[in-house]
PDB file of C-alpha atoms and ligand atoms in Angstrom:
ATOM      1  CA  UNK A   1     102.749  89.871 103.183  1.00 91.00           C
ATOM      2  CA  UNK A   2     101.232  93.625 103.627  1.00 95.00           C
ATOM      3  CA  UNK A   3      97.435  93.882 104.214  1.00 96.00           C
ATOM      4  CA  UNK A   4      95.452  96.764 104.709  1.00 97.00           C
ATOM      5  CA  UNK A   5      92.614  96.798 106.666  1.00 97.00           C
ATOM      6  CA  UNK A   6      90.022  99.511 105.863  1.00 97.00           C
ATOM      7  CA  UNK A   7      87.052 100.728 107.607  1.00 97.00           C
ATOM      8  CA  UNK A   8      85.495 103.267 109.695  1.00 96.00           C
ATOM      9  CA  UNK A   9      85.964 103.809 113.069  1.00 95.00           C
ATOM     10  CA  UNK A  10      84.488 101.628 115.288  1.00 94.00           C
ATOM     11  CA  UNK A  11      84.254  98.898 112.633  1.00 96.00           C
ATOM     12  CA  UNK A  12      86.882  96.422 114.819  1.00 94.00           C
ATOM     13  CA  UNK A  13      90.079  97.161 112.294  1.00 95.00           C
ATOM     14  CA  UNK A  14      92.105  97.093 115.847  1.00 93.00           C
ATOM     15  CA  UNK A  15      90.844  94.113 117.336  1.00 92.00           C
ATOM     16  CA  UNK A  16      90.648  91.645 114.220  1.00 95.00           C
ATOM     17  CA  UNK A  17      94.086  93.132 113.682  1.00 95.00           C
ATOM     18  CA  UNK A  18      95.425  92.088 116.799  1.00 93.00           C
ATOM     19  CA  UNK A  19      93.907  88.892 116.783  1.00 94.00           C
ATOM     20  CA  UNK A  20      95.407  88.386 113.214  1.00 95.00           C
ATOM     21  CA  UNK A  21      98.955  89.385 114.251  1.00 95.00           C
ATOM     22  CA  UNK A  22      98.524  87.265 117.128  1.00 93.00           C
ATOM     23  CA  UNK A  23      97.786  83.559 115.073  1.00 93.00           C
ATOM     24  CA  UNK A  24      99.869  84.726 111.785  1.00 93.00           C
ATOM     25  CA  UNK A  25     102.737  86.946 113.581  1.00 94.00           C
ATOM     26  CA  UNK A  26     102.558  89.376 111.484  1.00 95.00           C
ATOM     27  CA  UNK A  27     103.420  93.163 112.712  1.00 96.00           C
ATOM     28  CA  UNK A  28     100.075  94.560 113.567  1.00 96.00           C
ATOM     29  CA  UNK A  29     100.833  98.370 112.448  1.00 96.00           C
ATOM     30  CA  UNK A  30      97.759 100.943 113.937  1.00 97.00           C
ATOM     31  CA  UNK A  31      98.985 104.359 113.202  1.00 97.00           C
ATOM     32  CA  UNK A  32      96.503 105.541 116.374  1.00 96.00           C
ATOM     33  CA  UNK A  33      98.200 102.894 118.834  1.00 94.00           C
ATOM     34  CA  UNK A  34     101.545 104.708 117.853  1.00 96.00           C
ATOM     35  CA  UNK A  35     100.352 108.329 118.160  1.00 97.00           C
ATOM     36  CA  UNK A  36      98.788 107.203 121.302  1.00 94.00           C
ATOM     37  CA  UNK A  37     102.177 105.835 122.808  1.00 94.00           C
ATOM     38  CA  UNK A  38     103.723 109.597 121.475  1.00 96.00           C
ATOM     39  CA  UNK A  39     100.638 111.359 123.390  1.00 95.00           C
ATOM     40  CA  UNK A  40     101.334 109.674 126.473  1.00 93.00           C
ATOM     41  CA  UNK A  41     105.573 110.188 126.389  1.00 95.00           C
ATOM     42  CA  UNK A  42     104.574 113.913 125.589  1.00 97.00           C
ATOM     43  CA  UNK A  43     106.745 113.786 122.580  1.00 97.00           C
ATOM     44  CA  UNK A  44     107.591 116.073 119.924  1.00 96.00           C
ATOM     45  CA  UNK A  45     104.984 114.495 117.618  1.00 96.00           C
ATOM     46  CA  UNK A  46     102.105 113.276 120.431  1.00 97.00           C
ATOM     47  CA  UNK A  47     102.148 117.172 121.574  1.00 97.00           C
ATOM     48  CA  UNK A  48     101.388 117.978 117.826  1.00 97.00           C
ATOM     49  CA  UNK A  49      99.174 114.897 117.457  1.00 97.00           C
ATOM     50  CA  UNK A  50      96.846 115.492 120.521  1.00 96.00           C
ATOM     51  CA  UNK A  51      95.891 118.783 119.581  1.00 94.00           C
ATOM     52  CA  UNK A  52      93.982 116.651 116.246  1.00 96.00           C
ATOM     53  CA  UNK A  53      93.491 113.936 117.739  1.00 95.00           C
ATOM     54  CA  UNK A  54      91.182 114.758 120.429  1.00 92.00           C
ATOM     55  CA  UNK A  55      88.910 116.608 117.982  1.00 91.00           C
ATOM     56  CA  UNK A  56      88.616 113.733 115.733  1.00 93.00           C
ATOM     57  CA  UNK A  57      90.614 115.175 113.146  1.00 96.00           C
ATOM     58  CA  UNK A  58      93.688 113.617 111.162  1.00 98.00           C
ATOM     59  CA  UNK A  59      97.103 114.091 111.748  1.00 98.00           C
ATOM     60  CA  UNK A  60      98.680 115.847 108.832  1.00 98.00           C
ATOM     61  CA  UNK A  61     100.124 113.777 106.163  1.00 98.00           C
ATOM     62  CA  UNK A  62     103.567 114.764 106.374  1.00 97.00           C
ATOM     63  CA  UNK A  63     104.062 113.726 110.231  1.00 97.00           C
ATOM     64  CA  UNK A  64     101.882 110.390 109.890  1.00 98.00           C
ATOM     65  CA  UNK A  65     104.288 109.316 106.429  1.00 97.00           C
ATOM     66  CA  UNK A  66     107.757 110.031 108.190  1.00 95.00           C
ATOM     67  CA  UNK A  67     106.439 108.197 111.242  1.00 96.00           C
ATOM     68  CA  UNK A  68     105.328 104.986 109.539  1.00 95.00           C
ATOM     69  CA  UNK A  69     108.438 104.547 107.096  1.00 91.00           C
ATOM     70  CA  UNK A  70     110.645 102.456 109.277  1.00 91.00           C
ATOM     71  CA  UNK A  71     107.986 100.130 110.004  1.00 92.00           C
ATOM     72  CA  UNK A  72     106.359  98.819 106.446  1.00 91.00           C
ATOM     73  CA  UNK A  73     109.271  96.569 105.650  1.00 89.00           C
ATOM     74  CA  UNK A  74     109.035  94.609 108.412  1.00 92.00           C
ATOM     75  CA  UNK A  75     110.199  90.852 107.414  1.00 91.00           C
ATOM     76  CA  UNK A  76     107.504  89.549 109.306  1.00 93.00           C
ATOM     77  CA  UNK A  77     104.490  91.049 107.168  1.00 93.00           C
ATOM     78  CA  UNK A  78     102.301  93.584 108.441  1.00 96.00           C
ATOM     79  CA  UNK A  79      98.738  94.394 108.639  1.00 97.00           C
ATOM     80  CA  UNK A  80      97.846  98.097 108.674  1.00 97.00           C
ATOM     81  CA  UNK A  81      95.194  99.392 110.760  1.00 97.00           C
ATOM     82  CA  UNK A  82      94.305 103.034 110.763  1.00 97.00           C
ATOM     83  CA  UNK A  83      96.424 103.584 107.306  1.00 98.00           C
ATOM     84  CA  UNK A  84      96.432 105.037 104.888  1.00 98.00           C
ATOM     85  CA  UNK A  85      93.763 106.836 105.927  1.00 98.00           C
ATOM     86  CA  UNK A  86      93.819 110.252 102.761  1.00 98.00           C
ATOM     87  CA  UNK A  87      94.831 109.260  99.010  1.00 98.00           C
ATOM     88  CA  UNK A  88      97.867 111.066 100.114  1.00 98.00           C
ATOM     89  CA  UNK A  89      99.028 108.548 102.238  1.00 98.00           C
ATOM     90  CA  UNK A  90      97.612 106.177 100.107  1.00 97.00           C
ATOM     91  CA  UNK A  91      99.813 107.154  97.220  1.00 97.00           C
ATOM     92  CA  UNK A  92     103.035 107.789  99.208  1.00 97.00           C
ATOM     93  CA  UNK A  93     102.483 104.191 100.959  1.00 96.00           C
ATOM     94  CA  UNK A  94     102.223 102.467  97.053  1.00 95.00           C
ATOM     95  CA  UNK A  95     105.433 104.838  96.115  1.00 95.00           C
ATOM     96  CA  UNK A  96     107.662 103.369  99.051  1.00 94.00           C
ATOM     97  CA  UNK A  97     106.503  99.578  98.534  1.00 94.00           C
ATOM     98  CA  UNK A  98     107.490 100.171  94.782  1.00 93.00           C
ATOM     99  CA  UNK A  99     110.790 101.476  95.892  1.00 92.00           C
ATOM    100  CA  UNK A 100     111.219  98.403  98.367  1.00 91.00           C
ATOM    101  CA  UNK A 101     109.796  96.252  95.651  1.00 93.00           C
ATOM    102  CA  UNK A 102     107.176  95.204  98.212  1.00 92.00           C
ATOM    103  CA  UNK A 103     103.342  94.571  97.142  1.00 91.00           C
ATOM    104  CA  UNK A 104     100.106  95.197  99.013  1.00 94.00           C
ATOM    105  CA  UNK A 105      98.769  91.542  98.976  1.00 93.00           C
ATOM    106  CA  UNK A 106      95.258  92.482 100.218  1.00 95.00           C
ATOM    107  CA  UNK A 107      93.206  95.434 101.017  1.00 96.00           C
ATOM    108  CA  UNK A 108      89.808  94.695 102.822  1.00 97.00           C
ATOM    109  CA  UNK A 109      87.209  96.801 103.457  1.00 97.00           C
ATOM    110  CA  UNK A 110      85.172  96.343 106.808  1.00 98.00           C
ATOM    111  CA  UNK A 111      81.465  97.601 106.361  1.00 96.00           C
ATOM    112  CA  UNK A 112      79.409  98.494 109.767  1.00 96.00           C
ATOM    113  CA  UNK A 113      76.247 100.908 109.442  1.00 94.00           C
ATOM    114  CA  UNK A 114      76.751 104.067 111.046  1.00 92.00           C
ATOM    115  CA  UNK A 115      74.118 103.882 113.890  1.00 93.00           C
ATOM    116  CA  UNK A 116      76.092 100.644 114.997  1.00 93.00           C
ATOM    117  CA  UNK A 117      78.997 102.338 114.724  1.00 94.00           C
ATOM    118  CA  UNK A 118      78.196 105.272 117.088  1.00 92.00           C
ATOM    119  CA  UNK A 119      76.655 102.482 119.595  1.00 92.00           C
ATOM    120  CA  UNK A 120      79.869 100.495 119.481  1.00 91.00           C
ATOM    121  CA  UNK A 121      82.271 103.648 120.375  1.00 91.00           C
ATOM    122  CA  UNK A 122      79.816 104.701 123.295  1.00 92.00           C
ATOM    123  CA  UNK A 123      80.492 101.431 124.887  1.00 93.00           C
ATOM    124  CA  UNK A 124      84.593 101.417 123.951  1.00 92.00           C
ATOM    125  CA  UNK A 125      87.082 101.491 126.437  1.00 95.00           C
ATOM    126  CA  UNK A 126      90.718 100.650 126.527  1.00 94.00           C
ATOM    127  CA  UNK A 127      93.755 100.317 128.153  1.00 95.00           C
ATOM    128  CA  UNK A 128      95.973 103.438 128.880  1.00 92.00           C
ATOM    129  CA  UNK A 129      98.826 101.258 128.611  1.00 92.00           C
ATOM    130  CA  UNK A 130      98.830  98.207 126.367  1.00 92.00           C
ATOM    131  CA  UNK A 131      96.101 100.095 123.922  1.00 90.00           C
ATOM    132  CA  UNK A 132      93.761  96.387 124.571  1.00 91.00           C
ATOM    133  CA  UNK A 133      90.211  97.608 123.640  1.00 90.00           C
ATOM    134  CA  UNK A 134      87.391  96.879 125.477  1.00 92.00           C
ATOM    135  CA  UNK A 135      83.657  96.848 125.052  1.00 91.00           C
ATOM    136  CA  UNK A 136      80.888  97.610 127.591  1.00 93.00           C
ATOM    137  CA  UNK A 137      78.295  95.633 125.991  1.00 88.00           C
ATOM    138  CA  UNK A 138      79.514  92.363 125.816  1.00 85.00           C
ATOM    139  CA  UNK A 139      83.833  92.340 126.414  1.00 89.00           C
ATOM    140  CA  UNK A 140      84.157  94.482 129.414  1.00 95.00           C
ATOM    141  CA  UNK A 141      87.151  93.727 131.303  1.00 97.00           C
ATOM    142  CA  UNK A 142      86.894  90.987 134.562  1.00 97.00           C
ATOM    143  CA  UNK A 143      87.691  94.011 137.284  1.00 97.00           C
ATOM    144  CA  UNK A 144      85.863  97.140 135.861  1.00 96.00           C
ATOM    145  CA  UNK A 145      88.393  99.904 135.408  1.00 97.00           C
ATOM    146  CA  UNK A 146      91.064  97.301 134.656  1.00 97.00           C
ATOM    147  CA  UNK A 147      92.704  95.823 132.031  1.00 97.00           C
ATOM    148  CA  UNK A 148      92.730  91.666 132.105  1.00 97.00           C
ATOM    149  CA  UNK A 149      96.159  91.801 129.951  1.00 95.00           C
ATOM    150  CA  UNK A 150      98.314  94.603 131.694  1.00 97.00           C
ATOM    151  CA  UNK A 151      96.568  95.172 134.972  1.00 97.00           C
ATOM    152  CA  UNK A 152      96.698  98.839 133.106  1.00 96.00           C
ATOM    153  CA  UNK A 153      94.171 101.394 133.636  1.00 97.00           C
ATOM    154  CA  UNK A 154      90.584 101.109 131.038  1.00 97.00           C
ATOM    155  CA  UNK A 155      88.953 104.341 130.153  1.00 95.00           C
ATOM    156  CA  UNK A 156      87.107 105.985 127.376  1.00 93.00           C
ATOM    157  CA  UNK A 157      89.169 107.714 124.678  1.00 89.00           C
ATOM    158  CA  UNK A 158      88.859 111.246 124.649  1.00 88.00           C
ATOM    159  CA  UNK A 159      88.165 111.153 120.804  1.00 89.00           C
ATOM    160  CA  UNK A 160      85.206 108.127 121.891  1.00 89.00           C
ATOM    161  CA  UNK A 161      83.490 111.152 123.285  1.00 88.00           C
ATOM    162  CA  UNK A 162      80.115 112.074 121.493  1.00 87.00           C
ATOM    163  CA  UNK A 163      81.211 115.312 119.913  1.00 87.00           C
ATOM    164  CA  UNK A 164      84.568 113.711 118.763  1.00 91.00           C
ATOM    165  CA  UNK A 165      82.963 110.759 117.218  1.00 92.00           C
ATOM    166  CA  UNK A 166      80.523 112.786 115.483  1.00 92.00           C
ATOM    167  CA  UNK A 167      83.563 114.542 113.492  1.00 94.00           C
ATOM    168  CA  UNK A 168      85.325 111.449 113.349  1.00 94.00           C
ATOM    169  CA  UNK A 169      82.400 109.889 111.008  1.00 94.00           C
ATOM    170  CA  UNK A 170      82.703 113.260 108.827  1.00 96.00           C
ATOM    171  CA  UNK A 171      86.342 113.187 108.302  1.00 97.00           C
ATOM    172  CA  UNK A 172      85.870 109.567 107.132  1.00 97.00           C
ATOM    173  CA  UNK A 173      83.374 109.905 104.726  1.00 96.00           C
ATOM    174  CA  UNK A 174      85.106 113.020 103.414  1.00 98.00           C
ATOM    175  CA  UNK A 175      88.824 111.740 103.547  1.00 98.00           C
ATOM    176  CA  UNK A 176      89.081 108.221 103.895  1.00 97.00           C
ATOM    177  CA  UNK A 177      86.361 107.000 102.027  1.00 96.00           C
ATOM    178  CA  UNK A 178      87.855 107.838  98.739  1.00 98.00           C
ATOM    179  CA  UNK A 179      90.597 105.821  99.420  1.00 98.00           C
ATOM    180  CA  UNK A 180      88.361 102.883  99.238  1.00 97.00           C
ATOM    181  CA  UNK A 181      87.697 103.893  95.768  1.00 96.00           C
ATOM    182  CA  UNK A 182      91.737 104.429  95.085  1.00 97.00           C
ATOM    183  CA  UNK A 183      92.249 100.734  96.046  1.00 96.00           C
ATOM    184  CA  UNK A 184      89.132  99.454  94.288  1.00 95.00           C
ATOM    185  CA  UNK A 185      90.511 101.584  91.024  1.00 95.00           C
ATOM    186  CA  UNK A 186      93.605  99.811  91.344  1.00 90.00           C
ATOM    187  CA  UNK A 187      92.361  96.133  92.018  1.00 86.00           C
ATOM    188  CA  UNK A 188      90.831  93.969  94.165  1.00 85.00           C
ATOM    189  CA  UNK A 189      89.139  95.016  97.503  1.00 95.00           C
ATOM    190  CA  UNK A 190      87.635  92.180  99.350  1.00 96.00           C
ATOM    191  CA  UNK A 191      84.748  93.193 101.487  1.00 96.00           C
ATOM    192  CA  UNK A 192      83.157  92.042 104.822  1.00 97.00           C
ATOM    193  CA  UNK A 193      80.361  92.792 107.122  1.00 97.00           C
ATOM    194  CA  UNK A 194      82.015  93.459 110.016  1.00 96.00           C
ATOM    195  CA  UNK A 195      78.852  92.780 112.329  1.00 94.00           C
ATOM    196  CA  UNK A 196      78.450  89.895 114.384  1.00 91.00           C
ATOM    197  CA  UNK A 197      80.688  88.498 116.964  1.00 90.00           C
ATOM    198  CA  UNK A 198      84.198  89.461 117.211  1.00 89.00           C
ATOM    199  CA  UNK A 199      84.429  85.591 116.260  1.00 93.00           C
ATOM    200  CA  UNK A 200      82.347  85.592 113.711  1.00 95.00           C
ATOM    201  CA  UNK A 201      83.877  88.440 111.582  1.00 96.00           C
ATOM    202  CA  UNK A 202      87.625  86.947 112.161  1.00 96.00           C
ATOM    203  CA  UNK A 203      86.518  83.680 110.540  1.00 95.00           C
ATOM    204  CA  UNK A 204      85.100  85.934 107.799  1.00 96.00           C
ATOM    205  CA  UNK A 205      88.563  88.272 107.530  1.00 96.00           C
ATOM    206  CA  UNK A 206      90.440  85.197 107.757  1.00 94.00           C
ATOM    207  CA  UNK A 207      88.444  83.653 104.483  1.00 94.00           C
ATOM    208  CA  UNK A 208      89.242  87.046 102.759  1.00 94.00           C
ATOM    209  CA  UNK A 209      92.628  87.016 103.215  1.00 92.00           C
ATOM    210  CA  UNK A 210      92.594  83.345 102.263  1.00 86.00           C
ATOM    211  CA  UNK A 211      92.956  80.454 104.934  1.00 56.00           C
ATOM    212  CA  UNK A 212      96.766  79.671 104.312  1.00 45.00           C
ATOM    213  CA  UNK A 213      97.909  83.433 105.429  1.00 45.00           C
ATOM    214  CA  UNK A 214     101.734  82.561 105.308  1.00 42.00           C
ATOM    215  CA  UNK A 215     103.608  85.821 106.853  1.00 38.00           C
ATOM    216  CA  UNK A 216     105.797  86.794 104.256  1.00 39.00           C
TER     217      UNK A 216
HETATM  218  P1  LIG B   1      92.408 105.237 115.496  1.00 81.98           P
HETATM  219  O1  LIG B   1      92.914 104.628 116.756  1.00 81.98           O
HETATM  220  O2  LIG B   1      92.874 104.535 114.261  1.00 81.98           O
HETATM  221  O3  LIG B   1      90.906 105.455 115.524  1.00 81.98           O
HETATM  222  O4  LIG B   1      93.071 106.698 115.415  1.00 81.98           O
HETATM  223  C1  LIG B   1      92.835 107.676 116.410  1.00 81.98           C
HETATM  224  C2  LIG B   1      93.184 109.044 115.874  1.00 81.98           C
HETATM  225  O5  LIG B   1      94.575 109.103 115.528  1.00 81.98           O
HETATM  226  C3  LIG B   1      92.447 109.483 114.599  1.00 81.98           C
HETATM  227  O6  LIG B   1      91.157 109.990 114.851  1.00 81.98           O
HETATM  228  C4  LIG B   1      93.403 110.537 114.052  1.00 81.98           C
HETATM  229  O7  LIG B   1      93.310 111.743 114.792  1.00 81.98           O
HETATM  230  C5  LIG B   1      94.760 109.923 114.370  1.00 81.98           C
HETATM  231  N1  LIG B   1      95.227 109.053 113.266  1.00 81.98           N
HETATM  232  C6  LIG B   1      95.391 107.694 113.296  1.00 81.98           C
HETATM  233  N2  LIG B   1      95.835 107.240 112.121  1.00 81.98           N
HETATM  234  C7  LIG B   1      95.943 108.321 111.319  1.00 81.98           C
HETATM  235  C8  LIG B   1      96.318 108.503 109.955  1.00 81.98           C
HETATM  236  N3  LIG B   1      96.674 107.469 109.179  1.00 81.98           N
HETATM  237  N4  LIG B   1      96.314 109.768 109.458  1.00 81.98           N
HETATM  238  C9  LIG B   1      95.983 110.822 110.224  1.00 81.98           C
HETATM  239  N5  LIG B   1      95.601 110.728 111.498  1.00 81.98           N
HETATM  240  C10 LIG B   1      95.571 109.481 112.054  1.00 81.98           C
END
């Protein structure tokens, strides 16, 4: 099974996508966990990557396409999380699947308004090394500074950062949101409110992606 999970940032993509690969074990696939792991080795590609990322721009669509192709065939299913994220790599995602004779089973579209939005990713923290987000308001971590999973370090992103997420809601609505209107154009897009507690909007993913989520 292959879901995408669509939405802007801030809207919890990451944490009901963890919590969804957790109870279905499903590969949770977040294209921003991964270039995060790359920034952190220094790597070829996180060198390149960091230079966007901490902006708030994208990644250019060549690097993000080769670095997701080994992943989307993964027997166990996988839920995407940060992609595609530009028609491009909306188009070149449906072009391998058809090749691998693999279909998208469910795109879903999280809504949050955008003032919410901008309060949630002031409050966001998360773990330098197992990528666990975090949230001031009302999920901070037991130790402050800590992370309850890894013992890893919590801290703001860079790209959290006011100017950042300012650009960050710009390059959605100019790149990503048409691909919302790609999917809808080519079927079904099931849509939540993604407000609420974390609790609350993974009972209402899980009813959108239909209660008897088998993994492949
Ligand atoms: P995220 O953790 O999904 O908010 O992603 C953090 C940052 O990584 C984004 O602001 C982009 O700079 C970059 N990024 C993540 N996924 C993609 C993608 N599919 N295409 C281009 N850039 C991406």
């Amino acid at each position: 099974m292959r879901i995408v999970l669509l939405g802007p940032p801030g809207a919890g993509k990451g944490t009901q996508a963890r919590r969804l690969s957790e109870s279905t074990g499903m590969k949770h696939l977040s294209t921003g966990d991964i270039l995060r792991a790359e920034v952190a080795a220094k790597s070829e590609l996180g060198l390149l990557a960091k230079s966007f990322m901490d902006k708030g721009d994208l990644v250019p669509d060549s690097n993000i396409i080769a670095m997701i192709q080994q992943y989307i065939d993964d027997p166990s299913g996988v839920l995407l999380d940060g992609f595609p994220r530009t028609v491009v790599q909306a188009e070149s995602l449906d072009k391998s699947l058809k090749e691998a004779g693999l279909p998208i089973d469910k795109v879903v579209h999280m809504s949050v308004d955008t003032d919410e939005l901008i309060r949630r990713l002031s409050q966001r923290v998360m773990c330098t090394d197992c990528q666990t987000p975090y949230n001031l308001d009302h999920s901070a971590p037991a130790k402050a500074g800590v992370c309850d999973k890894c013992g890893g370090e919590v801290i703001a992103r860079d790209d959290d950062k006011q100017e950042a997420v300012m650009n960050r809601m710009k390059v959605y609505q100019e790149l990503t949101a048409p691909v919302l209107d790609y999917y809808k154009s080519h079927g079904d897009v099931a849509e939540i409110k993604a407000i609420g507690t974390p609790d609350s909007v993974f009972e209402k993913l899980s009813q959108a992606i239909g209660t008897s989520v088998s993994a492949n």
